[in-house]
Coordinates of C-alpha atoms in Angstrom, one line a residue:
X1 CA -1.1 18.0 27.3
X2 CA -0.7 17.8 23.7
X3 CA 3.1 18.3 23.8
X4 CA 3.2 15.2 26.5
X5 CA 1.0 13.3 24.3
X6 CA 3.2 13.0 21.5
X7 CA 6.7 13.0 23.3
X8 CA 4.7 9.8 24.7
X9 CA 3.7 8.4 21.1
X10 CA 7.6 9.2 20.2
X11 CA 8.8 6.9 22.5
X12 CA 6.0 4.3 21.9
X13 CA 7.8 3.9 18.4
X14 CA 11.3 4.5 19.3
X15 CA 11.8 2.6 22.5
X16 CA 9.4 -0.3 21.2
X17 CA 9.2 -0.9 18.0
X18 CA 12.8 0.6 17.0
X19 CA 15.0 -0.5 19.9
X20 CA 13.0 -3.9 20.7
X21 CA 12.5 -2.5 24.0
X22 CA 9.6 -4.5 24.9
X23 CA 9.4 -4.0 28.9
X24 CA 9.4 0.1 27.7
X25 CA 5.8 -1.0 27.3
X26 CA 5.0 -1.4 30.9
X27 CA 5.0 2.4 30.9
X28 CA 4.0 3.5 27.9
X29 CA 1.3 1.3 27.0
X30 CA -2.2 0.7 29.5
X31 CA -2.7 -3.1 30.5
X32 CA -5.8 -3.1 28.9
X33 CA -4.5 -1.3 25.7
X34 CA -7.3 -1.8 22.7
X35 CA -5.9 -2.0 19.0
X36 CA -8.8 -1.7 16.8
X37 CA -7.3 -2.7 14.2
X38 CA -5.0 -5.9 15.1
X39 CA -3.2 -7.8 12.7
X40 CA -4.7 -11.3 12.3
X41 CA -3.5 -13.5 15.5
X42 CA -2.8 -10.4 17.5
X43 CA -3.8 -10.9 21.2
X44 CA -6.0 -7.9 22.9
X45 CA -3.8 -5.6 25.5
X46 CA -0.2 -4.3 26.4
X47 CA 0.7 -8.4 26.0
X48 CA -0.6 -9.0 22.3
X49 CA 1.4 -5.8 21.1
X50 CA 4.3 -7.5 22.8
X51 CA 3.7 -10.3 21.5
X52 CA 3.3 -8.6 17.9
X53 CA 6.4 -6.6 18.0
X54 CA 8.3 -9.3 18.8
X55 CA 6.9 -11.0 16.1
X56 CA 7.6 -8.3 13.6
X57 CA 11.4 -8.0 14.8
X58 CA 11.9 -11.4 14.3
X59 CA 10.8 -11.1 10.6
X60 CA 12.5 -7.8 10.2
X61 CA 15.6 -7.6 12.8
X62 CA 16.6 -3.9 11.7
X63 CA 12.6 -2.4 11.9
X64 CA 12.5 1.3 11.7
X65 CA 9.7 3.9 11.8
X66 CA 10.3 7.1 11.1
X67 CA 8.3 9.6 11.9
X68 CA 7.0 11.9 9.6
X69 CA 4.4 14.4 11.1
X70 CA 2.3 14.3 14.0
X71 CA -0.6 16.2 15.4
X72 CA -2.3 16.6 18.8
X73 CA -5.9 17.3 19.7
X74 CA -7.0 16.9 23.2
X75 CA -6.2 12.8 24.2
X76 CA -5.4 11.9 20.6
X77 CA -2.5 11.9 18.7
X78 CA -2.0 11.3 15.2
X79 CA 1.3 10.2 13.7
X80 CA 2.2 9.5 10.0
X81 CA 4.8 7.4 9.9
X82 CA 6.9 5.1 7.1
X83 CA 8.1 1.8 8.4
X84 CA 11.3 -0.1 6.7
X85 CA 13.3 -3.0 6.9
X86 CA 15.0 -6.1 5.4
X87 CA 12.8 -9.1 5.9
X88 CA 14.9 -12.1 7.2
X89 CA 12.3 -14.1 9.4
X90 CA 9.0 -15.1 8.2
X91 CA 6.3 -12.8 7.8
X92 CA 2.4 -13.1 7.1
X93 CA 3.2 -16.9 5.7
X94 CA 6.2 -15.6 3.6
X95 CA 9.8 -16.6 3.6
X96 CA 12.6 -14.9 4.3
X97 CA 13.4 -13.2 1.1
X98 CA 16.6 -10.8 2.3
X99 CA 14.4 -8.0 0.4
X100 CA 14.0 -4.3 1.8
X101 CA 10.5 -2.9 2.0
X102 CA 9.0 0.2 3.1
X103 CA 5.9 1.3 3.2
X104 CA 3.3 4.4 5.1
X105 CA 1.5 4.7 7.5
X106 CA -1.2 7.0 9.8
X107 CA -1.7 5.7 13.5
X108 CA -4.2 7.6 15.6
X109 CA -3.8 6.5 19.3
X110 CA -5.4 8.0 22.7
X111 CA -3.8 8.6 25.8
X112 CA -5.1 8.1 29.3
X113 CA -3.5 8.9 32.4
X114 CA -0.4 9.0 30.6
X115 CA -0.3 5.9 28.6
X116 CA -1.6 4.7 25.1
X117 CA -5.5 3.6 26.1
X118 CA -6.6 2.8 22.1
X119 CA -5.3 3.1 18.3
X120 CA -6.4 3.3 15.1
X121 CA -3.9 2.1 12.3
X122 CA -4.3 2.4 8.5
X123 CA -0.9 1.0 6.4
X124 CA 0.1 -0.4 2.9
X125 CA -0.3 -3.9 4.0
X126 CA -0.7 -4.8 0.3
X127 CA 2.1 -2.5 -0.8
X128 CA 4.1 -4.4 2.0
X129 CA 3.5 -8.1 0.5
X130 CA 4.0 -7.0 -3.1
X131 CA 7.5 -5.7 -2.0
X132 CA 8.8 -9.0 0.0
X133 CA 7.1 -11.2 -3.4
X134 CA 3.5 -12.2 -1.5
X135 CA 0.0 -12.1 -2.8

């Protein structure tokens, strides 16, 4: 289970948030996925992390996670991870500014039935804005 869990959470980043491959979500993600830790304006479900991916691909057309370590208990899975890019849409009120940022992360999501259920997410939002010249 484990093992499945996080070949599951590695295609979560790569096929959606790296690739842009927003229908991968059908599959990977349940319908009534809960984030408990949305960005502000994120809708609830699969549909408001659509919705917020596309968002962030628009502000930052080459995203890239990399994954950095993960670890699998029973129906979690917990994923460090640094996220990078060159912002060239606008983000969080901010213009495009051409600059490269990257910044950590630690995302703790659950499985169910073979699909991300719920996650957790803790990231350098403020390191984020400092690096693209926001407050």
């Amino acid at each position: 289970m484990s093992t499945r869990n996080k070949a599951l959470l590695q295609r979560f980043f790569q096929e959606i948030y790296n690739e842009g491959d927003l229908h991968a979500a059908d599959a990977i993600v349940a319908i009534d996925y809960c984030n408990h830790n949305p960005a502000p304006g994120e809708a609830p479900g699969r549909e408001g992390l659509k919705a917020f991916v596309a968002y962030l691909r628009r502000a930052f057309a080459d995203l890239h996670i990399t994954l950095e370590d993960q670890i699998a208990e029973g129906d979690k899975v917990v994923t460090r991870f640094t996220i990078s890019g060159c912002q060239q849409g606008e983000f969080a009120g901010i213009p495009p500014s051409g600059k490269f940022a990257k910044v950590t992360a630690i995302g703790i999501h659950r499985v169910v039935n073979g699909q991300i259920q719920e996650s957790w997410l803790n990231w350098d939002a403020l390191g984020l804005m400092r690096q693209l010249g926001g407050e």
